[in-house]
Short mmCIF file of C-alpha atoms and ligand atoms in Angstrom, two decimals:
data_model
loop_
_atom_site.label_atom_id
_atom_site.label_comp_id
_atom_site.label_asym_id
_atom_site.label_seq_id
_atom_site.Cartn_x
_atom_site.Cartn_y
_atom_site.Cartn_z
CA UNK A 392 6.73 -7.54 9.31
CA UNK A 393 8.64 -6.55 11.85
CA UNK A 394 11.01 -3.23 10.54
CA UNK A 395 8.92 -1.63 7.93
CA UNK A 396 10.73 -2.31 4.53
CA UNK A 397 13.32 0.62 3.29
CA UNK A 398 13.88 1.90 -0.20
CA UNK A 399 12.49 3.89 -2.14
CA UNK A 400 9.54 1.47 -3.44
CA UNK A 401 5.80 3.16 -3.22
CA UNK A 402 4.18 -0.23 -3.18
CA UNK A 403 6.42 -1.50 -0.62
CA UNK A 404 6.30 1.84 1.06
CA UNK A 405 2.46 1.08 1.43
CA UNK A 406 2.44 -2.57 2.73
CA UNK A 407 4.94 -1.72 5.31
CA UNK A 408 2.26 0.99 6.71
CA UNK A 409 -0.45 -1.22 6.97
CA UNK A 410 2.02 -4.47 7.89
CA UNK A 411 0.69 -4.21 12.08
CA UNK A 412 3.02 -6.36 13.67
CA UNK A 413 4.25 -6.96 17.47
CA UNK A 414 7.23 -5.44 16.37
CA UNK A 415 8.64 -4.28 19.75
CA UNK A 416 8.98 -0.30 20.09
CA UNK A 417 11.54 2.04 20.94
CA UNK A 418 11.73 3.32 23.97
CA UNK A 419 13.14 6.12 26.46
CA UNK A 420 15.26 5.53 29.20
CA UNK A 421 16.75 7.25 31.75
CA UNK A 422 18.75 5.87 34.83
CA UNK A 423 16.46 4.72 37.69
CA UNK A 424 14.78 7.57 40.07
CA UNK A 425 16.36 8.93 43.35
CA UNK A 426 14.61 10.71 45.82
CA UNK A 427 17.95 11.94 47.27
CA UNK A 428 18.07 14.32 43.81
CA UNK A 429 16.68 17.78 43.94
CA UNK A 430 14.38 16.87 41.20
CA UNK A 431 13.57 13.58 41.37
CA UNK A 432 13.15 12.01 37.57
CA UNK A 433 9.43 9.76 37.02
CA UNK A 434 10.25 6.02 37.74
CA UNK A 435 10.66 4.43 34.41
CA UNK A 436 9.16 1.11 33.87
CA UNK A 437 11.35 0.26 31.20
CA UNK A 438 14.89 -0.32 32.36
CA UNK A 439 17.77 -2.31 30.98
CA UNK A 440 20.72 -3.90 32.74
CA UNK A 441 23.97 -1.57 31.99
CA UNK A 442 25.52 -3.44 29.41
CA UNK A 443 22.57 -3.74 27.65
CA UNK A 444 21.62 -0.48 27.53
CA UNK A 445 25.16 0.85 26.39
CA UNK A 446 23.81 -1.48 23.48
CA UNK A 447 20.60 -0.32 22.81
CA UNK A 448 21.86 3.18 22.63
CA UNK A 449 24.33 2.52 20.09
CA UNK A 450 22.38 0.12 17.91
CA UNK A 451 19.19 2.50 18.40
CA UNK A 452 21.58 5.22 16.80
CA UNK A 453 22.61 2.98 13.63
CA UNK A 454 18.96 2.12 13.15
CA UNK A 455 17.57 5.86 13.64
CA UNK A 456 20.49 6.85 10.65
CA UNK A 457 20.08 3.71 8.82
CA UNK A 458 16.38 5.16 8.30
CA UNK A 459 16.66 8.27 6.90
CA UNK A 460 19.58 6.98 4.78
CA UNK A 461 17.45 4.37 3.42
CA UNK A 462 14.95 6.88 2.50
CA UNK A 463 16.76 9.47 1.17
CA UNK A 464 19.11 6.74 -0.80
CA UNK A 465 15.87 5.20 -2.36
CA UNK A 466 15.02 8.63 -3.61
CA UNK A 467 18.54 9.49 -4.99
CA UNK A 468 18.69 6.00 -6.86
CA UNK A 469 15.37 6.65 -8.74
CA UNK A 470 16.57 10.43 -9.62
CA UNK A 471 19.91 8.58 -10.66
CA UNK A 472 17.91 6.41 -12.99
CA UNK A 473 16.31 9.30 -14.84
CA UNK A 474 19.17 11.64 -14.91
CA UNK A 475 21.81 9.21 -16.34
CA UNK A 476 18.95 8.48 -19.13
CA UNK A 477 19.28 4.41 -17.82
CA UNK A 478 15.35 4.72 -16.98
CA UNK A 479 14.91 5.68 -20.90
CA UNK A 480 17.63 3.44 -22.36
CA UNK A 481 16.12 0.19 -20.69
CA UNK A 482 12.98 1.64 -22.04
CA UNK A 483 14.38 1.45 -25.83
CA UNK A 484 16.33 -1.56 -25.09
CA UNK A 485 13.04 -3.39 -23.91
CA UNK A 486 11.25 -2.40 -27.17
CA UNK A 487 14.34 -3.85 -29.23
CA UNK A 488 14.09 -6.78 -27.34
CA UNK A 489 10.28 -7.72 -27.52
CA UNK A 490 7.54 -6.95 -29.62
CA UNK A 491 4.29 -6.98 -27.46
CA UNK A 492 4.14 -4.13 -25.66
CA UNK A 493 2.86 -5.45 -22.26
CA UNK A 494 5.98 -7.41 -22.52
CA UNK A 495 8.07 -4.70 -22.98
CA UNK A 496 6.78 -3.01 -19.63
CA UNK A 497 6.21 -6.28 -17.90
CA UNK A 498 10.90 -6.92 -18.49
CA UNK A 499 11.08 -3.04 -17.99
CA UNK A 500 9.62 -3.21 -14.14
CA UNK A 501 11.67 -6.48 -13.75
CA UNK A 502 14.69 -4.65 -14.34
CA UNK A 503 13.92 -1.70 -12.57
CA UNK A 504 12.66 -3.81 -9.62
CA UNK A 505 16.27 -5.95 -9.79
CA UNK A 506 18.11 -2.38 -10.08
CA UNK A 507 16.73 -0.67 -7.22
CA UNK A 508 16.71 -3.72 -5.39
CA UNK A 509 20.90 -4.24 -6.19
CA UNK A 510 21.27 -0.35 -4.70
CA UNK A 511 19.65 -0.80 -1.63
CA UNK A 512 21.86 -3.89 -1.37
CA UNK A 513 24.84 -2.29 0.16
CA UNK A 514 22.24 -0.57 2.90
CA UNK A 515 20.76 -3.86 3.39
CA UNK A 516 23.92 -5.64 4.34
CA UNK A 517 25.25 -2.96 6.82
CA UNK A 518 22.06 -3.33 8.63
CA UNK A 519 21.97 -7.11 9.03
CA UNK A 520 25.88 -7.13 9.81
CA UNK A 521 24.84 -4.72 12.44
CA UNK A 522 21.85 -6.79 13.29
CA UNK A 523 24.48 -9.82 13.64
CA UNK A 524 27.08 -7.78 15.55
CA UNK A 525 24.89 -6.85 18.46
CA UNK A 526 23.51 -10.63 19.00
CA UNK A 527 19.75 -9.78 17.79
CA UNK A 528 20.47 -11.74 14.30
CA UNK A 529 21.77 -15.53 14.14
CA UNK A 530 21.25 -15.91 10.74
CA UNK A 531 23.77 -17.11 8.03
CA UNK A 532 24.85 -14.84 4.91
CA UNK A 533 23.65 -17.50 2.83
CA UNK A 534 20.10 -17.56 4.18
CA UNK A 535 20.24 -14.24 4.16
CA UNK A 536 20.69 -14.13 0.82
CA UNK A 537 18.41 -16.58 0.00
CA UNK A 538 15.36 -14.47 1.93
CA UNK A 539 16.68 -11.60 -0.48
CA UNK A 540 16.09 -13.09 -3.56
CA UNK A 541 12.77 -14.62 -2.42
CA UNK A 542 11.95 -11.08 -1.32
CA UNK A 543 13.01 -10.46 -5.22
CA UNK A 544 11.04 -12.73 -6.73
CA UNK A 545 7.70 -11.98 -5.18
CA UNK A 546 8.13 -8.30 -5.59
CA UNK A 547 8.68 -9.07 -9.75
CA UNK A 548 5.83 -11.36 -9.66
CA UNK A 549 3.17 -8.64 -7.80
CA UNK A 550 5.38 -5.83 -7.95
CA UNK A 551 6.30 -5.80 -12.29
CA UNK A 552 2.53 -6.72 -12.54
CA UNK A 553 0.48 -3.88 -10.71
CA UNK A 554 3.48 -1.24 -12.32
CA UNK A 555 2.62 -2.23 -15.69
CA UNK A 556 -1.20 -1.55 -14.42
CA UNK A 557 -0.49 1.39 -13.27
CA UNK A 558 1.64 2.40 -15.92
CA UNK A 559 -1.51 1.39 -18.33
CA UNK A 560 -3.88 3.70 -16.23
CA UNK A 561 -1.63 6.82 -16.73
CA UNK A 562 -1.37 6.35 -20.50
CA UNK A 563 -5.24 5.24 -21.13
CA UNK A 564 -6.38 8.15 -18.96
CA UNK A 565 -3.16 11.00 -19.35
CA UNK A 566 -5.78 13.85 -18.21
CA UNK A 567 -7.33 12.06 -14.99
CA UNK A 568 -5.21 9.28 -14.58
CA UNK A 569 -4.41 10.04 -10.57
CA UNK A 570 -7.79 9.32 -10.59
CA UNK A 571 -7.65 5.70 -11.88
CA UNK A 572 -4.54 5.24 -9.69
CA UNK A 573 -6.17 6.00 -6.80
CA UNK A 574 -9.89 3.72 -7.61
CA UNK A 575 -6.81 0.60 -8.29
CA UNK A 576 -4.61 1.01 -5.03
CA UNK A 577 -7.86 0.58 -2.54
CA UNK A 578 -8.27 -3.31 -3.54
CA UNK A 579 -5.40 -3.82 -4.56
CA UNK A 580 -4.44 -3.05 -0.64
CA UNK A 581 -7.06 -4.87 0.88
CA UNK A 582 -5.83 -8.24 -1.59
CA UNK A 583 -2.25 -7.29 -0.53
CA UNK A 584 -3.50 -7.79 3.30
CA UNK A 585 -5.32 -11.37 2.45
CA UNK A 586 -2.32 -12.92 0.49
CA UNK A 587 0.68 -11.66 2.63
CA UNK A 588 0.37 -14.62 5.34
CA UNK A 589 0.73 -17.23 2.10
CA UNK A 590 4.07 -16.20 1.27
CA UNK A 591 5.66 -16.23 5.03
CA UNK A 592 6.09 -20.50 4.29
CA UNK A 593 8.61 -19.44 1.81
CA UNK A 594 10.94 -17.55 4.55
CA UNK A 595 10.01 -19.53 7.73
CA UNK A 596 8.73 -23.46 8.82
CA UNK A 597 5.62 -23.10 10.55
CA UNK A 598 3.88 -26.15 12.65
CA UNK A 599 0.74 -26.37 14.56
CA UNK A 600 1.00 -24.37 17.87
CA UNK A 601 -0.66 -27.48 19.78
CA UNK A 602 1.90 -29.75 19.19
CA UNK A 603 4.57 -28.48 21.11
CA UNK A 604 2.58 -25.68 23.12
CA UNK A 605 -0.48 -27.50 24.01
CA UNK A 606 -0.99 -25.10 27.13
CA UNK A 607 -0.31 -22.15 25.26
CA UNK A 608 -2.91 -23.30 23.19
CA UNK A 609 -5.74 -23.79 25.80
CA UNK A 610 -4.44 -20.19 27.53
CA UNK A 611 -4.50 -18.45 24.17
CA UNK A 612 -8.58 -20.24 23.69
CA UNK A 613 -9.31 -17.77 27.08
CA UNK A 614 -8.22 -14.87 25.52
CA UNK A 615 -9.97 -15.51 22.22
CA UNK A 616 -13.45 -16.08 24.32
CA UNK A 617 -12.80 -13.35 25.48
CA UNK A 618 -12.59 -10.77 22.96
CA UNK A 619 -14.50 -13.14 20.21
CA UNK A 620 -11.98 -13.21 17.88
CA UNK A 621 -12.71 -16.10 16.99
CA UNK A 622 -9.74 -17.86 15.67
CA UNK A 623 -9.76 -21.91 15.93
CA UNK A 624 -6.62 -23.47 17.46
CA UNK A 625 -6.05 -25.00 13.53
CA UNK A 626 -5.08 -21.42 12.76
CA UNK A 627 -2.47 -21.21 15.63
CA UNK A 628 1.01 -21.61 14.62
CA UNK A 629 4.71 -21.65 15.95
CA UNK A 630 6.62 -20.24 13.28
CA UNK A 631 10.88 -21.36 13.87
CA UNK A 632 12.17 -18.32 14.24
CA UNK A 633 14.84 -18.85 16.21
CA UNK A 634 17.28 -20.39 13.30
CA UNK A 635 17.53 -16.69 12.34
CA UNK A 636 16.79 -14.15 15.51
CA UNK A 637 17.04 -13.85 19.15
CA UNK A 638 14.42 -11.20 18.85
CA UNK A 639 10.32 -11.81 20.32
CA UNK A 640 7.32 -11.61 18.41
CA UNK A 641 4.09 -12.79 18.56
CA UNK A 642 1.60 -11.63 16.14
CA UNK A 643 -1.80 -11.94 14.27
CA UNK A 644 -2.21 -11.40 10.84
CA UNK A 645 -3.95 -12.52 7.37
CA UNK A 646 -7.70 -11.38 7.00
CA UNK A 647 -10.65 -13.66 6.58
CA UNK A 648 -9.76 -17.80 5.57
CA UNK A 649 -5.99 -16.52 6.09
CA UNK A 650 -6.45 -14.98 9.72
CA UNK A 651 -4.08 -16.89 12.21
CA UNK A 652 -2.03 -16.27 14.75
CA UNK A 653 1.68 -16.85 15.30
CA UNK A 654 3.98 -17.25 18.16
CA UNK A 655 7.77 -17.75 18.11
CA UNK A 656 9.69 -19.76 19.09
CA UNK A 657 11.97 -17.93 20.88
CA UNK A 658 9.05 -16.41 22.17
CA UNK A 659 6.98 -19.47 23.45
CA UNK A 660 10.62 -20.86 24.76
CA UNK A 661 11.71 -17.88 26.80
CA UNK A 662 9.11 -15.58 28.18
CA UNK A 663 6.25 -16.24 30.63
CA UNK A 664 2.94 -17.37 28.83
CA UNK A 665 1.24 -14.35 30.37
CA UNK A 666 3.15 -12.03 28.63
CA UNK A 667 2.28 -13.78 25.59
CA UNK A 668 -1.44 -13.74 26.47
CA UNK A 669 -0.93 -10.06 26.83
CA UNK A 670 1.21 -9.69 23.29
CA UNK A 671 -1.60 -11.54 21.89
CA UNK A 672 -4.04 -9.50 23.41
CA UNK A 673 -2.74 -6.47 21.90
CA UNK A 674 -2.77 -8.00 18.49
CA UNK A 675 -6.54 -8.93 18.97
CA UNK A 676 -7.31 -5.70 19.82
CA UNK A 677 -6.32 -4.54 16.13
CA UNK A 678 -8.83 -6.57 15.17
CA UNK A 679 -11.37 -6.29 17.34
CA UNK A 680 -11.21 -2.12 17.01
CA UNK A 681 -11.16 -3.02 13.45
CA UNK A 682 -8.04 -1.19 12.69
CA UNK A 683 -7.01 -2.61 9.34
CA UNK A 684 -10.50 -1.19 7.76
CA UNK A 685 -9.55 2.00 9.42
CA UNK A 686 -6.12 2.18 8.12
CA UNK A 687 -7.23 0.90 4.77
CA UNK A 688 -9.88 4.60 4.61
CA UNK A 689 -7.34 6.72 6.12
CA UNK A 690 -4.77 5.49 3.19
CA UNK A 691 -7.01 5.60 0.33
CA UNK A 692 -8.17 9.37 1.94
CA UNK A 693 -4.66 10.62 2.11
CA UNK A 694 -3.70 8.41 -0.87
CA UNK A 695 -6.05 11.02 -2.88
CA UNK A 696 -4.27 14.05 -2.41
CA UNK A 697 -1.36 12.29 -2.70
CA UNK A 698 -1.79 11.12 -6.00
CA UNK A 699 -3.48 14.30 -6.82
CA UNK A 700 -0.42 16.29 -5.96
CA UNK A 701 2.22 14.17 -7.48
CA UNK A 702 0.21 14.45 -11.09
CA UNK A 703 1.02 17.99 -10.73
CA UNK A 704 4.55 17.47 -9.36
CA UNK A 705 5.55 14.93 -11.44
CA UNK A 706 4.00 17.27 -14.89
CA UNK A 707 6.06 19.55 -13.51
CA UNK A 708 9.55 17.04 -13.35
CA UNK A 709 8.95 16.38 -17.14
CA UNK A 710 8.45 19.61 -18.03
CA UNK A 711 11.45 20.97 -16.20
CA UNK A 712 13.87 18.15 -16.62
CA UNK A 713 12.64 15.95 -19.48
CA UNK A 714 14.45 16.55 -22.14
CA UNK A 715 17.84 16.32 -20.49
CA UNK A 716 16.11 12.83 -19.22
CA UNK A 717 14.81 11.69 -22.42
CA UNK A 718 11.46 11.50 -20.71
CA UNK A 719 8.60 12.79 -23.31
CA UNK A 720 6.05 12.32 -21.00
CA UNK A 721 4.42 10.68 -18.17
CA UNK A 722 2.89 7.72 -19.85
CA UNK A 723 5.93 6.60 -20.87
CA UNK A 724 7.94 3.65 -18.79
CA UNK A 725 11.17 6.43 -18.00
CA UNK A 726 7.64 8.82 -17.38
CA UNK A 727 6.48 6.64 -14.70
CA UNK A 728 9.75 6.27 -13.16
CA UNK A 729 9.00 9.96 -13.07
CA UNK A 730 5.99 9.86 -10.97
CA UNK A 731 7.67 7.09 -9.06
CA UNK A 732 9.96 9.17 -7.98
CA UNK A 733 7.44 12.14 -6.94
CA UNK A 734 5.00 9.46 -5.23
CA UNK A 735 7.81 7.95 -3.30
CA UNK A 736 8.92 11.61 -1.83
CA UNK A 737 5.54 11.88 -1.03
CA UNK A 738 5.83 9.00 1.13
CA UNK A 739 9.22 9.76 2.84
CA UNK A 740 7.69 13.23 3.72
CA UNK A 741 4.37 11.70 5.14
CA UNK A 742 6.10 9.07 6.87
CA UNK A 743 5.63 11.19 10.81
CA UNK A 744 1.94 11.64 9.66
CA UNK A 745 1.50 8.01 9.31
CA UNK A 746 3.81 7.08 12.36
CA UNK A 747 1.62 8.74 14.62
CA UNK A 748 -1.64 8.00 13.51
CA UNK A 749 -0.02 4.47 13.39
CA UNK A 750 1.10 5.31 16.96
CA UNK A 751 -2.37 6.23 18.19
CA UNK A 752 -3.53 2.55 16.88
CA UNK A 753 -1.06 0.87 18.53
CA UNK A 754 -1.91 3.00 21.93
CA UNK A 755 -5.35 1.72 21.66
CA UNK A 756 -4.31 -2.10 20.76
CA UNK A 757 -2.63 -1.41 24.16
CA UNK A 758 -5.12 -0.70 26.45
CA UNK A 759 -7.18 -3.12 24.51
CA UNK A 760 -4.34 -5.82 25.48
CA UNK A 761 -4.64 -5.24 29.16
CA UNK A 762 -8.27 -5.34 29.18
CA UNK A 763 -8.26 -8.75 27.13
CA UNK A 764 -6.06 -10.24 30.13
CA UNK A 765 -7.94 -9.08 33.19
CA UNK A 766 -9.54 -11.79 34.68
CA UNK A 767 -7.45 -14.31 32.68
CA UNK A 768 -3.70 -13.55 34.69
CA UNK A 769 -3.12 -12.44 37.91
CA UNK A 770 -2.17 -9.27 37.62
CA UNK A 771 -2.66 -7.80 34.05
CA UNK A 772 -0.60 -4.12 35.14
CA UNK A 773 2.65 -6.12 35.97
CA UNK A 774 2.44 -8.60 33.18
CA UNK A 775 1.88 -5.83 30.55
CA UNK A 776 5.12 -4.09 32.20
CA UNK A 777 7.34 -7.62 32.36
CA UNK A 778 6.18 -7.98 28.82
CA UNK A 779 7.58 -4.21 27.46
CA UNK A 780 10.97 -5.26 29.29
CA UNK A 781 11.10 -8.66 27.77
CA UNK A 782 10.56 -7.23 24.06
CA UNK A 783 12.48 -4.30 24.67
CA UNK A 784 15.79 -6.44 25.80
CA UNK A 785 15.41 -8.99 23.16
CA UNK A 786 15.14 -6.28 20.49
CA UNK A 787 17.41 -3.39 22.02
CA UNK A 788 15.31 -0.96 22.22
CA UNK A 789 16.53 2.35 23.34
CA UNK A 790 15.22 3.61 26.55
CA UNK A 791 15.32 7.31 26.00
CA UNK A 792 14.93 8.15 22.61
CA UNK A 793 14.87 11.32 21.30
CA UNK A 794 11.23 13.06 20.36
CA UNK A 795 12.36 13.83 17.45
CA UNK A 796 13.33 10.47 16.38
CA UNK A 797 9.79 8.99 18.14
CA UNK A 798 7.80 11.55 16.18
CA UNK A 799 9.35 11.09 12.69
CA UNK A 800 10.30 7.18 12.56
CA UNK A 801 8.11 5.37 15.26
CA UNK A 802 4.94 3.61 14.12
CA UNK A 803 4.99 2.43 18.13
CA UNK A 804 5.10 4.66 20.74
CA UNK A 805 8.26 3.66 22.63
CA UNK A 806 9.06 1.19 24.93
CA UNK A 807 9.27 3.18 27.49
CA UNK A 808 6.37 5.19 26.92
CA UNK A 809 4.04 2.28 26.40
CA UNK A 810 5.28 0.65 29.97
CA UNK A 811 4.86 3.16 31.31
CA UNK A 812 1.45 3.76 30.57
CA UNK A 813 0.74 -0.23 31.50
CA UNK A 814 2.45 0.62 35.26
CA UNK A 815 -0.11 2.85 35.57
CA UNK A 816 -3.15 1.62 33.43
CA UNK A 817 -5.47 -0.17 36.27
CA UNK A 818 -9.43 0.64 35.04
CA UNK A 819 -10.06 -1.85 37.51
CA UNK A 820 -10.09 0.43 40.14
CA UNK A 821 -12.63 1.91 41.96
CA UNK A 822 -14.69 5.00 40.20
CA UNK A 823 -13.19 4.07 36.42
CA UNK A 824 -14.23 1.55 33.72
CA UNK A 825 -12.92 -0.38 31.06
CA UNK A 826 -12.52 1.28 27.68
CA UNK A 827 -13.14 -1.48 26.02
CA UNK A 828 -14.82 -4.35 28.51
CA UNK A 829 -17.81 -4.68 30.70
CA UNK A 830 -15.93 -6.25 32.79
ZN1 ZN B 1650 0.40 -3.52 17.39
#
């Protein structure tokens, strides 16, 4: 939950937009004001200690790469799978093997699933040696690998699944089938959502937050009063986190019977429990402003012309390139690779879209945040500011980063940017209102 997933996968590519998570955002730095310069520079609220920063620059740098790699290497391994023919010859060698053919597509989206899996490997391992390297990771290559194959395993048994259904759609439907695609994705979302907080067990121990946090517990209670959340302390947990990460996080997620809310531990060991109130405040307020609905129509609306499109792109792939692929046509399984392929470009090349309507959420979870805290700690401003500099030092979070970068890859608005606007943020004052608060 908290780096959206790489790789070229559309289903994954998906989750990871509507995954909300506390994940700590970039920021921008910038070395502290002087008035003695001839143009003084705006305070920044977000500041890191030198060594620290030196960090957070250069791991901010591996990261920014590490994404657009990813992206553009998930895209090259599913073009490498139709151009060497493999995408058609595990077709064939899946109809040798089996005689029932949802069989045959159930092992054929196994294998693909294990293959593109095995390519991103190499990426994946860079990034958590880096992750290791700079102090953020603690985990063990073992575990590590262990969480992979989980990850595997639950992707074959959702992921081979809804491919074969999809892959059914196109050939039932050949003419309209984008159609169909679309009408299956909406629910299949909104189930996605529900079930995602029953597999976190399998990665991380979770106990009640009340019996080592009782205090927490009864602070957290204020905030949910106060924005009506209503979540029971039975669905407050401290998840161990900190057998594999230094990093913060504190987070609300699950919909309906699974809604709950988790802290870290490194999180409920090392920072201030009004920061947390404030974190969790933030997380209510995607909730509250109902943002997961939201997200869920602005998917299935873009997810339309999306689908739409890559009908017509993808016709166009197997026209052009099919027969040196071996593809015959769309509704084949080396066919769907096909519109894999075009549906996954799609979603590297929407990705800023996303980010900053993703970005504009987050803003509003923000303000929402602050607002939830007022009247709860003593000074909501500061704590909201304390908080930014907390998450952005445990997670290295560049203080300056480029807009580029912030525009195309950040589904926060940077550190920097977002303490900023919490220095600054008092609606308490005289002449303004709450946005979101009587009072
Ligand atoms: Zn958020």
């Amino acid at each position: 939950m908290r780096f959206a997933c790489r790789g070229g996968l559309t289903l994954c590519f998906i989750l990871s937009c509507l995954a909300f998570a506390t994940h700590p955002v970039a920021a921008q730095s910038a070395p502290a004001a002087s008035t003695i310069q001839p143009q003084p520079q705006p305070a920044q609220a977000y500041t890191l200690p030198p060594d620290k920063l030196a960090k957070a620059i250069a791991i901010s740098h591996i990261r920014n790469v590490m994404d657009i790699v990813g992206g553009l290497w998930g895209l090259a391994v599913l073009w490498l799978l139709l151009a060497t023919r493999a995408a058609a010859g595990i077709a064939a060698w899946t109809e040798r093997l089996l005689r029932r053919r949802w069989m045959q597509g159930l092992l054929f989206f196994a294998v693909f699933l294990i293959i593109t899996t095995l390519a991103n490997l190499p990426l994946d391992l860079f990034s958590q040696h880096i992750e290791r390297a700079y102090g953020i990771s603690v985990q063990g290559w073992g575990s590590w690998l262990g969480d992979l194959a989980k990850s595997l395993g639950i992707a074959i048994l959702i992921g081979a699944p809804v491919l074969l259904l999809f892959n059914w759609i196109v050939r039932r439907w050949p003419r309209r089938y984008w159609l169909g695609l679309w009408i299956a994705s909406v629910p299949l979302l909104v189930f996605m959502i529900f079930v995602s907080p029953l597999f976190e067990p399998l990665f991380n121990k979770f106990e009640p937050l009340s019996a080592s946090n009782a205090a927490l517990v009864t602070e957290l209670e204020k905030v949910v009063a106060r924005t009506g959340t209503d979540i029971p302390p039975d669905r407050m947990f401290l998840m161990k986190a900190s057998v594999k990460t230094n990093g913060l996080n504190a987070y609300v997620n699950g919909v309906g019977a699974t809604k709950r809310i988790v802290v870290w531990d490194t999180t409920a060991g090392r920072i201030p429990t009004d920061e947390i109130l404030f974190s969790f405040g933030h997380e209510s307020g995607h909730y509250v402003l109902n943002h997961i609905p939201q997200s869920i129509a602005g998917y299935a609306f873009a997810l339309f012309f999306v689908f739409w499109g890559c009908a017509g792109f993808s016709a166009w792939l197997v026209r052009r390139f099919g027969a040196s692929w071996r593809v015959d046509s769309l509704s084949s399984r080396a066919g769907f690779v096909v519109l894999l392929f075009a549906i996954t470009l799609a979603g590297f090349v929407l990705e800023p879209a996303s980010n900053t309507f993703s970005r504009h959420f987050e803003h509003e979870a923000d303000v929402y945040g602050q607002e939830a805290i007022h009247g709860i700690v003593p000074d909501p401003q500061k704590t909201a500011v304390a908080a930014f500099n907390d998450l952005g030092e445990a997670w290295l979070e560049d203080p300056d980063p480029s807009p580029f970068i912030e525009f195309w890859e950040y589904n926060h608005p940077s550190v920097q940017t977002r303490a900023n606007f919490a220095l600054h943020y008092n609606p308490w004052a005289k002449g303004h209102h709450a946005e979101f608060f009587d009072k």
